[in-house]
Coordinates of C-alpha atoms in Angstrom, one line a residue:
M1 CA 17.4 20.6 0.0
A2 CA 15.2 17.9 1.2
T3 CA 16.7 18.1 4.7
A4 CA 16.2 21.8 4.9
T5 CA 12.5 21.4 3.7
A6 CA 11.9 18.7 6.2
T7 CA 13.3 20.7 9.1
R8 CA 11.2 23.8 8.3
P9 CA 7.9 22.6 9.9
A10 CA 9.7 21.5 13.0
A11 CA 11.2 25.1 13.3
V12 CA 7.9 26.6 12.8
A13 CA 6.2 24.5 15.4
S14 CA 9.0 25.2 17.9
A15 CA 8.6 29.1 17.2
S16 CA 4.9 28.8 17.7
L17 CA 5.3 26.9 20.9
A18 CA 7.7 29.4 22.2
C19 CA 5.3 32.2 21.4
R20 CA 2.4 30.5 23.3
R21 CA 4.7 30.1 26.2
R22 CA 5.6 33.8 26.3
R23 CA 1.9 34.8 26.0
G24 CA 1.1 32.5 28.8
A25 CA 3.9 33.8 31.1
R26 CA 2.7 37.3 30.5
E27 CA -0.8 36.3 31.4
D28 CA 0.3 34.5 34.5
A29 CA 2.3 37.6 35.6
R30 CA -0.7 39.8 35.1
R31 CA -2.9 37.5 37.2
R32 CA -0.2 37.4 40.0
R33 CA -0.1 41.2 40.0
C34 CA -3.9 41.3 40.3
R35 CA -4.0 38.8 43.1
R36 CA -1.1 40.5 44.9
S37 CA -2.9 43.8 44.8
A38 CA -6.1 42.3 46.1
S39 CA -4.2 40.5 48.9
R40 CA -2.5 43.8 50.0
D41 CA -5.8 45.6 50.1
L42 CA -7.3 42.8 52.2
L43 CA -4.4 42.6 54.6
F44 CA -3.6 46.2 55.2
G45 CA -6.8 48.0 54.1
K46 CA -10.1 47.2 55.4
A47 CA -9.0 44.1 57.2
S48 CA -6.0 45.5 59.0
R49 CA -6.2 44.8 62.6
D50 CA -6.6 47.8 65.1
D51 CA -5.8 46.5 68.6
D52 CA -7.9 49.4 70.1
D53 CA -11.0 48.5 68.3
A54 CA -11.3 44.8 67.7
S55 CA -15.0 44.8 66.9
D56 CA -14.6 47.3 64.1
D57 CA -12.0 45.2 62.8
A58 CA -14.3 42.1 62.4
D59 CA -16.9 44.2 60.3
A60 CA -14.0 45.5 58.1
A61 CA -12.6 42.1 57.5
S62 CA -16.0 40.8 56.6
N63 CA -16.4 43.6 54.1
A64 CA -12.9 43.2 52.8
V65 CA -13.2 39.3 52.3
A66 CA -16.5 40.0 50.3
T67 CA -15.2 42.7 48.1
T68 CA -11.5 42.0 47.4
T69 CA -11.7 38.8 45.3
P70 CA -9.7 39.3 42.1
S71 CA -11.8 39.5 38.9
D72 CA -9.9 36.5 37.4
A73 CA -9.9 34.3 40.5
S74 CA -11.3 30.8 40.5
P75 CA -15.1 30.6 40.8
S76 CA -16.8 30.3 44.2
P77 CA -16.9 26.8 45.4
S78 CA -20.6 27.3 46.2
S79 CA -21.2 26.9 42.5
L80 CA -19.3 23.7 42.3
E81 CA -20.2 20.1 43.2
F82 CA -17.9 19.2 46.1
S83 CA -18.0 16.2 48.2
F84 CA -16.0 16.0 51.5
P85 CA -15.2 12.4 52.2
Q86 CA -12.2 13.1 54.5
D87 CA -12.4 13.7 58.3
E88 CA -9.9 15.3 60.6
R89 CA -11.1 15.8 64.2
G90 CA -14.7 16.4 63.1
V91 CA -13.7 18.7 60.1
R92 CA -15.0 17.3 56.8
F93 CA -12.8 18.1 53.7
A94 CA -11.7 17.1 50.2
I95 CA -8.3 16.6 49.1
G96 CA -8.7 17.0 45.4
D97 CA -5.3 17.6 43.6
A98 CA -3.7 19.1 46.8
F99 CA -1.1 17.5 48.9
Y100 CA -2.2 16.0 52.1
R101 CA -0.5 13.7 54.7
R102 CA -2.8 12.1 57.4
E103 CA 0.2 11.4 59.6
S104 CA 0.7 15.1 60.2
A105 CA -2.7 15.5 61.8
Q106 CA -1.3 15.4 65.1
A107 CA 1.0 18.3 64.3
R108 CA -2.1 20.2 63.4
D109 CA -3.8 19.1 66.5
L110 CA -1.0 20.9 68.4
A111 CA -1.2 24.0 66.5
V112 CA -4.9 24.3 67.1
L113 CA -4.5 23.7 70.8
L114 CA -1.8 26.3 71.1
S115 CA -3.9 29.0 69.2
R116 CA -6.7 28.2 71.8
T117 CA -4.3 29.0 74.7
L118 CA -3.5 32.7 73.5
A119 CA -4.9 35.5 75.4
S120 CA -6.7 37.0 72.5
P121 CA -7.9 35.4 69.2
P122 CA -5.0 35.5 66.9
R123 CA -4.5 36.5 63.3
V124 CA -3.2 33.3 61.5
L125 CA -1.2 33.0 58.2
D126 CA -1.2 29.5 56.7
A127 CA 1.6 30.2 54.2
M128 CA 1.4 26.7 52.5
S129 CA -2.1 25.6 52.9
G130 CA -2.2 22.3 50.8
C131 CA -5.8 21.3 50.7
G132 CA -6.8 23.8 53.3
V133 CA -7.7 21.5 56.2
R134 CA -5.2 23.3 58.5
A135 CA -6.8 26.7 57.7
A136 CA -10.4 25.2 58.2
R137 CA -9.4 23.7 61.6
Y138 CA -7.9 27.1 62.6
L139 CA -11.1 28.9 61.8
T140 CA -13.6 26.4 63.3
Q141 CA -11.5 24.9 66.3
G142 CA -8.7 27.5 67.0
N143 CA -10.6 30.5 68.4
V144 CA -8.9 32.7 65.8
A145 CA -9.8 36.2 64.6
F146 CA -8.7 35.8 61.0
V147 CA -6.9 33.2 58.8
H148 CA -5.1 33.9 55.6
A149 CA -4.8 30.7 53.7
N150 CA -2.2 30.7 50.9
D151 CA -0.8 28.1 48.4
A152 CA 1.4 28.7 45.3
N153 CA -0.5 25.9 43.4
P154 CA -3.3 27.5 41.4
A155 CA -4.9 24.0 40.9
V156 CA -5.9 23.7 44.7
T157 CA -7.3 27.2 45.2
R158 CA -11.0 26.0 44.7
T159 CA -10.3 23.2 47.0
I160 CA -9.0 25.3 49.8
R161 CA -12.0 27.6 49.5
A162 CA -14.6 24.8 49.4
N163 CA -13.0 23.1 52.4
I164 CA -13.0 26.4 54.4
E165 CA -16.5 27.5 53.6
S166 CA -17.8 23.9 54.1
A167 CA -16.2 23.8 57.5
V168 CA -17.4 27.3 58.7
R169 CA -20.9 26.5 57.5
A170 CA -20.8 23.1 59.5
A171 CA -19.5 24.8 62.6
D172 CA -22.1 27.6 62.3
A173 CA -24.8 25.0 62.1
D174 CA -23.6 23.1 65.2
A175 CA -23.8 26.3 67.3
D176 CA -26.1 26.1 70.2
D177 CA -28.1 29.2 69.3
D178 CA -28.3 32.1 67.0
A179 CA -26.4 34.4 69.2
R180 CA -23.6 32.1 69.6
A181 CA -23.5 31.5 65.9
A182 CA -23.3 35.2 65.2
A183 CA -20.6 35.7 67.8
T184 CA -18.6 32.8 66.3
A185 CA -19.1 34.0 62.8
T186 CA -17.4 37.4 63.5
R187 CA -14.3 35.4 64.4
R188 CA -14.2 33.4 61.2
Q189 CA -12.9 35.9 58.7
H190 CA -10.6 34.5 56.1
A191 CA -8.8 35.1 52.8
V192 CA -7.6 32.7 50.3
T193 CA -4.7 33.6 47.9
C194 CA -2.5 31.8 45.4
E195 CA 1.0 33.4 45.8
D196 CA 4.5 32.3 46.4
A197 CA 4.9 32.1 50.2
R198 CA 7.9 34.6 50.1
D199 CA 5.8 37.2 48.4
V200 CA 3.0 36.8 51.1
F201 CA 5.7 37.2 53.8
A202 CA 7.1 40.3 52.0
A203 CA 3.7 41.9 51.6
S204 CA 3.0 41.4 55.3
A205 CA 6.3 42.5 56.7
S206 CA 5.7 46.2 56.9
K207 CA 2.7 45.7 59.2
S208 CA 4.0 42.5 61.1
A209 CA 0.4 41.4 60.4
F210 CA 0.0 37.9 62.1
D211 CA 0.2 36.5 65.5
V212 CA 0.8 33.0 64.2
V213 CA 2.6 32.0 61.1
D214 CA 2.5 28.4 60.1
V215 CA 5.0 27.3 57.5
D216 CA 4.3 23.8 56.5
S217 CA 7.3 23.6 54.0
F218 CA 8.8 20.7 52.2
G219 CA 12.4 19.4 52.6
S220 CA 15.0 21.9 54.0
A221 CA 13.7 25.1 52.4
D222 CA 14.7 27.9 54.7
F223 CA 11.8 30.4 55.2
V224 CA 12.9 31.5 58.8
D225 CA 14.2 35.0 58.0
A226 CA 11.2 35.8 55.6
A227 CA 8.6 34.5 58.0
L228 CA 9.9 36.3 60.9
R229 CA 9.3 39.6 59.2
C230 CA 5.6 39.2 59.3
V231 CA 5.2 37.8 63.0
R232 CA 3.8 40.4 65.4
A233 CA 5.8 40.2 68.6
P234 CA 4.8 38.6 70.9
G235 CA 3.6 35.9 68.5
H236 CA 4.5 32.4 67.3
L237 CA 6.2 30.8 64.3
Y238 CA 5.5 27.2 63.4
L239 CA 8.4 25.7 61.3
T240 CA 8.8 22.6 59.5
S241 CA 11.5 20.5 57.9
S242 CA 11.0 17.0 56.2
D243 CA 14.7 16.6 55.1
G244 CA 15.7 13.6 57.0
L245 CA 19.1 13.3 55.1
A246 CA 20.2 16.8 56.0
L247 CA 19.0 16.6 59.7
S248 CA 20.5 13.2 60.2
G249 CA 23.9 14.3 59.1
K250 CA 23.9 12.2 55.9
N251 CA 23.9 15.2 53.6
P252 CA 26.3 17.6 55.3
A253 CA 26.4 20.1 52.4
R254 CA 22.7 20.7 52.5
C255 CA 22.6 20.7 56.2
A256 CA 25.3 23.4 56.3
A257 CA 23.5 25.4 53.5
A258 CA 20.0 25.2 55.0
Y259 CA 20.7 25.6 58.7
G260 CA 23.5 28.4 59.0
G261 CA 26.5 26.2 58.7
A262 CA 25.4 23.5 61.1
A263 CA 26.9 20.0 61.1
I264 CA 25.4 16.8 62.5
A265 CA 27.4 13.7 63.1
P266 CA 25.6 10.8 61.3
N267 CA 24.8 7.3 62.8
V268 CA 25.0 8.4 66.4
P269 CA 22.3 7.5 69.0
G270 CA 19.7 10.3 69.3
V271 CA 20.4 11.8 65.9
N272 CA 16.9 12.8 65.4
E273 CA 16.9 14.9 68.4
H274 CA 20.0 16.6 67.2
G275 CA 18.2 17.4 64.0
L276 CA 15.4 18.9 65.8
R277 CA 17.7 21.0 68.0
V278 CA 19.7 22.1 65.0
L279 CA 16.4 23.4 63.4
I280 CA 15.6 25.3 66.5
G281 CA 19.1 26.6 67.0
H282 CA 19.1 28.0 63.4
A283 CA 15.9 29.8 64.0
V284 CA 17.1 31.2 67.3
R285 CA 20.2 32.7 65.7
V286 CA 18.3 34.2 62.7
A287 CA 15.8 35.7 65.2
R288 CA 18.7 37.1 67.3
D289 CA 20.2 38.8 64.2
R290 CA 16.8 40.5 63.8
G291 CA 16.7 41.7 67.4
L292 CA 14.1 39.0 68.4
R293 CA 14.1 36.2 71.0
A294 CA 13.0 32.8 69.8
T295 CA 12.2 30.0 72.3
P296 CA 10.4 26.7 71.6
A297 CA 6.8 26.4 73.0
F298 CA 6.8 22.8 71.8
S299 CA 8.9 20.6 69.4
L300 CA 7.7 17.6 67.5
F301 CA 9.5 14.7 65.7
H302 CA 7.6 12.1 63.8
P303 CA 9.4 9.3 62.0
H304 CA 7.1 9.4 59.0
G305 CA 8.7 11.6 56.4
P306 CA 10.5 12.2 58.7
L307 CA 8.9 15.3 60.1
F308 CA 10.5 17.8 62.4
R309 CA 8.3 20.6 63.6
V310 CA 8.8 23.4 66.2
M311 CA 6.5 26.1 67.5
L312 CA 8.6 29.1 68.4
R313 CA 7.5 31.9 70.6
I314 CA 8.8 35.2 69.1
E315 CA 9.4 38.2 71.4
R316 CA 11.2 41.5 71.1
E317 CA 14.6 41.6 72.6
V318 CA 16.1 45.0 73.6
E319 CA 19.0 46.1 75.5
G320 CA 18.5 48.5 78.4
T321 CA 16.6 48.9 81.7
G322 CA 13.1 49.3 80.3
D323 CA 13.2 52.9 78.9
E324 CA 12.5 51.6 75.5
D325 CA 9.2 50.2 76.5
E326 CA 7.3 53.4 75.9
E327 CA 8.9 53.9 72.6
N328 CA 7.9 50.3 71.5
G329 CA 4.4 51.1 72.8
G330 CA 3.8 48.0 74.8
G331 CA 5.6 47.5 78.1
A332 CA 6.9 44.1 79.4
D333 CA 4.6 42.0 77.5
V334 CA 6.0 43.2 74.1
T335 CA 9.6 43.8 75.1
L336 CA 12.2 42.1 77.3
L337 CA 15.7 42.4 78.2
R338 CA 18.4 40.3 76.8
T339 CA 18.6 36.9 78.7
E340 CA 20.8 33.9 79.1
D341 CA 19.5 32.4 75.9
D342 CA 22.8 33.1 74.1
D343 CA 24.3 30.3 76.2
K344 CA 21.6 27.8 75.0
V345 CA 23.1 27.5 71.5
G346 CA 26.0 25.3 71.3
W347 CA 27.6 21.9 70.5
I348 CA 27.2 18.3 71.6
G349 CA 29.9 15.7 71.4
Q350 CA 29.3 11.8 71.5
C351 CA 31.9 9.0 71.9
A352 CA 31.7 6.1 69.5
R353 CA 33.6 3.9 71.9
C354 CA 31.8 4.1 75.2
G355 CA 28.6 6.0 74.3
D356 CA 29.1 9.1 76.6
A357 CA 27.8 12.4 75.5
R358 CA 28.2 15.9 76.8
V359 CA 28.0 19.6 75.9
V360 CA 31.2 20.8 74.1
R361 CA 32.6 24.2 74.8
A362 CA 33.5 26.5 71.9
D363 CA 37.1 26.4 72.6
E364 CA 37.2 22.7 72.7
R365 CA 36.3 22.4 69.0
L366 CA 39.5 24.0 68.1
G367 CA 42.6 21.9 67.2
A368 CA 43.3 18.5 65.7
D369 CA 42.8 16.6 68.9
S370 CA 39.7 18.7 70.1
A371 CA 37.0 17.5 72.5
P372 CA 38.4 14.1 73.6
C373 CA 36.2 11.7 75.6
R374 CA 36.7 12.4 79.2
R375 CA 35.3 9.0 80.3
C376 CA 37.5 7.0 78.1
A377 CA 40.5 9.1 79.1
A378 CA 40.0 8.4 82.8
A379 CA 39.7 4.8 82.3
G380 CA 41.9 4.1 79.4
A381 CA 45.0 2.9 81.3
G382 CA 47.4 4.8 79.0
A383 CA 45.3 4.4 75.7
E384 CA 44.6 7.5 73.8
A385 CA 41.0 8.8 74.3
P386 CA 39.0 8.9 71.1
P387 CA 37.6 12.4 70.0
L388 CA 34.0 13.1 70.3
A389 CA 31.7 13.2 67.3
I390 CA 30.4 16.9 67.5
S391 CA 27.2 18.2 66.2
G392 CA 25.9 21.7 66.2
P393 CA 25.4 24.6 66.6
M394 CA 22.0 23.5 68.1
W395 CA 19.5 24.6 70.9
L396 CA 20.7 23.3 74.2
G397 CA 17.6 24.3 76.2
P398 CA 14.3 22.4 76.9
L399 CA 12.4 21.3 73.8
H400 CA 9.1 22.5 75.3
D401 CA 7.7 25.2 77.6
R402 CA 5.9 23.6 80.5
A403 CA 3.3 26.3 81.0
T404 CA 2.5 26.1 77.3
V405 CA 2.1 22.4 77.3
D406 CA 0.0 22.4 80.4
A407 CA -2.4 25.0 78.9
M408 CA -2.5 22.9 75.6
R409 CA -3.3 19.8 77.8
R410 CA -6.2 21.6 79.4
E411 CA -7.7 22.6 76.0
A412 CA -7.3 19.0 74.8
E413 CA -9.2 17.7 77.8
I414 CA -12.0 20.4 77.1
S415 CA -12.1 19.2 73.5
S416 CA -12.1 15.5 74.5
W417 CA -9.0 15.0 72.4
A418 CA -6.9 13.8 75.3
T419 CA -8.9 12.2 78.1
T420 CA -8.5 8.9 79.7
G421 CA -11.6 7.4 78.1
D422 CA -11.1 8.5 74.4
A423 CA -8.3 6.1 73.4
D424 CA -10.5 4.6 70.7
E425 CA -11.5 8.0 69.4
D426 CA -7.8 9.2 69.4
K427 CA -6.8 6.0 67.6
A428 CA -9.4 6.7 64.9
A429 CA -8.3 10.2 64.5
R430 CA -4.6 9.1 64.0
G431 CA -5.6 6.5 61.6
K432 CA -3.2 3.6 60.9
T433 CA -0.1 5.7 61.7
K434 CA 2.6 3.5 63.2
R435 CA 5.0 4.6 65.9
Q436 CA 2.9 7.6 66.8
L437 CA 1.8 8.2 70.3
S438 CA -1.8 9.2 71.2
L439 CA -2.3 13.0 71.7
S440 CA -2.7 12.3 75.4
R441 CA 0.6 10.5 75.8
L442 CA 2.4 12.9 73.5
L443 CA 1.4 15.8 75.8
D444 CA 2.5 13.8 78.8
A445 CA 5.9 13.2 77.1
F446 CA 6.2 17.0 76.3
A447 CA 5.6 17.9 80.0
L448 CA 8.3 15.4 81.3
E449 CA 10.8 16.5 78.6
S450 CA 10.4 20.2 79.5
D451 CA 12.4 19.7 82.6
A452 CA 15.4 22.2 82.2
R453 CA 17.5 19.8 84.3
L454 CA 17.6 17.1 81.5
P455 CA 20.7 17.3 79.1
P456 CA 20.1 18.2 75.5
F457 CA 20.3 14.6 74.3
H458 CA 19.0 11.1 75.1
H459 CA 20.3 7.6 75.1
R460 CA 19.0 4.6 73.1
T461 CA 18.4 1.6 75.3
D462 CA 19.7 -0.8 72.6
E463 CA 22.8 1.2 72.2
L464 CA 23.5 1.2 76.0
T465 CA 23.3 -2.6 76.1
R466 CA 25.4 -3.2 72.9
R467 CA 28.5 -4.9 73.9
G468 CA 27.8 -4.0 77.5
R469 CA 28.7 -0.4 76.4
C470 CA 27.5 1.5 79.5
V471 CA 29.5 -0.6 81.9
S472 CA 32.7 -0.6 80.2
A473 CA 35.5 1.9 81.2
S474 CA 33.7 2.5 84.4
V475 CA 35.3 5.5 86.2
S476 CA 33.6 5.8 89.5
G477 CA 34.5 2.4 91.1
G478 CA 32.2 -0.2 92.6
H479 CA 29.5 0.1 90.0
V480 CA 30.8 -2.5 87.6
G481 CA 29.8 -5.3 90.0
D482 CA 26.4 -3.8 90.5
A483 CA 25.6 -3.3 86.9
R484 CA 25.4 -7.0 86.0
G485 CA 22.1 -6.7 84.3
F486 CA 23.8 -6.7 80.9
D487 CA 25.8 -9.9 81.6
R488 CA 25.2 -12.7 79.1
G489 CA 24.6 -16.4 79.8
R490 CA 22.1 -16.0 82.5
G491 CA 18.7 -17.7 82.9
R492 CA 18.0 -20.0 80.0
G493 CA 21.2 -19.3 78.3
R494 CA 20.2 -16.0 76.9
G495 CA 21.5 -12.5 77.7
R496 CA 19.1 -10.1 79.3
G497 CA 19.7 -7.1 77.1
A498 CA 17.9 -4.0 78.2
P499 CA 15.3 -4.0 80.9
P500 CA 11.8 -2.6 80.2
I501 CA 12.3 1.1 79.7
D502 CA 9.5 2.3 82.1
R503 CA 11.1 0.2 84.8
W504 CA 14.5 1.6 84.0
V505 CA 13.1 5.1 84.4
E506 CA 11.6 4.2 87.8
A507 CA 15.0 2.8 88.9
L508 CA 16.8 6.0 87.8
R509 CA 14.4 8.1 89.9
D510 CA 14.9 5.9 92.9
L511 CA 18.6 6.8 92.6
G512 CA 17.7 10.5 92.7
R513 CA 18.0 11.2 89.0
I514 CA 15.9 13.0 86.6
A515 CA 14.6 10.5 83.9
C516 CA 11.9 10.1 81.4
R517 CA 11.1 8.6 78.1
T518 CA 11.3 10.8 74.9
H519 CA 8.7 11.1 72.2
V520 CA 11.6 11.3 69.7
D521 CA 12.3 7.6 69.8
P522 CA 10.4 4.8 71.4
R523 CA 13.7 3.4 72.8
G524 CA 14.9 6.9 73.9
L525 CA 15.9 7.4 77.6
A526 CA 16.4 11.0 78.7
T527 CA 18.2 11.4 82.0
D528 CA 20.8 13.5 83.7
A529 CA 22.6 10.4 85.2
G530 CA 26.0 9.3 84.0
L531 CA 26.5 5.9 82.3
D532 CA 27.6 4.3 85.4
D533 CA 24.3 5.2 87.2
I534 CA 22.4 4.2 84.2
A535 CA 24.0 0.7 84.4
V536 CA 23.2 0.5 88.2
A537 CA 19.6 1.5 87.5
A538 CA 19.4 -1.3 84.7
A539 CA 20.5 -4.0 87.1
R540 CA 18.1 -2.9 89.8
A541 CA 15.3 -2.7 87.1
W542 CA 16.0 -6.4 86.3
E543 CA 16.1 -7.5 89.8
G544 CA 12.8 -5.9 90.6
R545 CA 11.3 -7.5 87.6
G546 CA 12.4 -11.0 88.3
G547 CA 13.3 -11.9 84.7
R548 CA 11.5 -11.9 81.4
G549 CA 8.4 -13.7 82.6
G550 CA 8.0 -11.2 85.4
Q551 CA 8.3 -8.4 82.9
K552 CA 5.3 -9.6 80.9
K553 CA 3.2 -10.3 83.9
T554 CA 3.8 -6.9 85.6
R555 CA 3.2 -5.2 82.2
R556 CA -0.3 -6.5 82.0
V557 CA -1.1 -5.6 85.6
S558 CA 0.1 -2.0 85.2
R559 CA -2.2 -1.5 82.2

């Protein structure tokens, strides 16, 4: 009896808590319905874009932003006391309770630069806005027509609104004259919502409402199919993955589940580029299933996180000779014929013994002894050639579009973000981020990596020199004697190891090869040369330097 009496208050308390939770859930559902209704009115009512009358659209969007705020939404930030201690490229903002990663500022730089290169001011969806600095930068620096900032966390809605409104006011105050301020203000229409990103994508799908959709997601969450539904073609989709375990092959189950059955061989040189290409390849395949063509405008890997980001250009893909253009209402700029991009998604194999890598055909992946290393087979003297470690399906084309990168570089120079004399400014903008190139050098690397003649992988210089890997099993004859740059016991009793990578690149170019450094890895060497030519170039690079002392001296002079 005593036990039953003692347990009764606990049962009553538990029932009361459950009742309060049910009431809270019903109230949250009511608020979500209200916000969703207001968001739809904003997107497809007064603020819907009419391509034939853009000026009327600006007035309509202004009215919609002013009149469609939900009755139970958070109070206007104008009535709150906000301070904005953070700065990113001149935009002041507050973080509050929102998520913010300073190391990702460079990814936001690239997005803003791309939006400025578009022919007409785009409509932008920032589906996972965080603290709102990305949306604020789009509005004030990206030459956009409209920005929809959304985040599922209701605790950050006031911070997003405050940051956006503060940035817009500051930009208008910095305008040269009243006329310019008025003209700029008409292009700074925005909306802020608190919804699940998938609900926003679904609400926008019927109209394909946005020219740029920015999805800064966490982990390996797959939003590709949902986000493609609301991209107006031609348009752009900016994807993200921060799941380093999946995209490095160390969590194969999650990699296969999130990226369309893809597999990545772990612990191989250049695995981060493989992960970036798997992300692109997955999006390309999903877009193809929806009758769309997706190609990378630029791709970015940062070691912090790590972070994989790719900006995809989305175009309609139709089969035929052009008769469908009138039905689709746009001509060649809206539709295009099926191209050879189907051949740009495939597999890459790497040999663990000699370090060679190549593209693997689909039929080679079948069978128990599939895809052997050809280099080891040719020089094995009867030994069985090891099978290649295969990764894919992945994107095999260039990581960047050269015309887009050149246009972004021009915009960066206009903004003084990437000029010769702003090294200190750019370093301050990047903060204390390690292993991150300046924006100027990053765009230079993008331009070199966009060469379609480069293979879809790179070599690591430390792996090339490990155990003399790139001179073992030479197949071309006569190169082993020339490739003595990796021999040990020279000089003061120490092995030379790898030559300076810039000199190595120059030596490869002197041999008539395509070569450059890669932004993915500070030790990454991208080239169309085989391992034997790479070894010859290494020897010549050392001979041109005159040893380690010459290396340091020449490096100081070159700067």
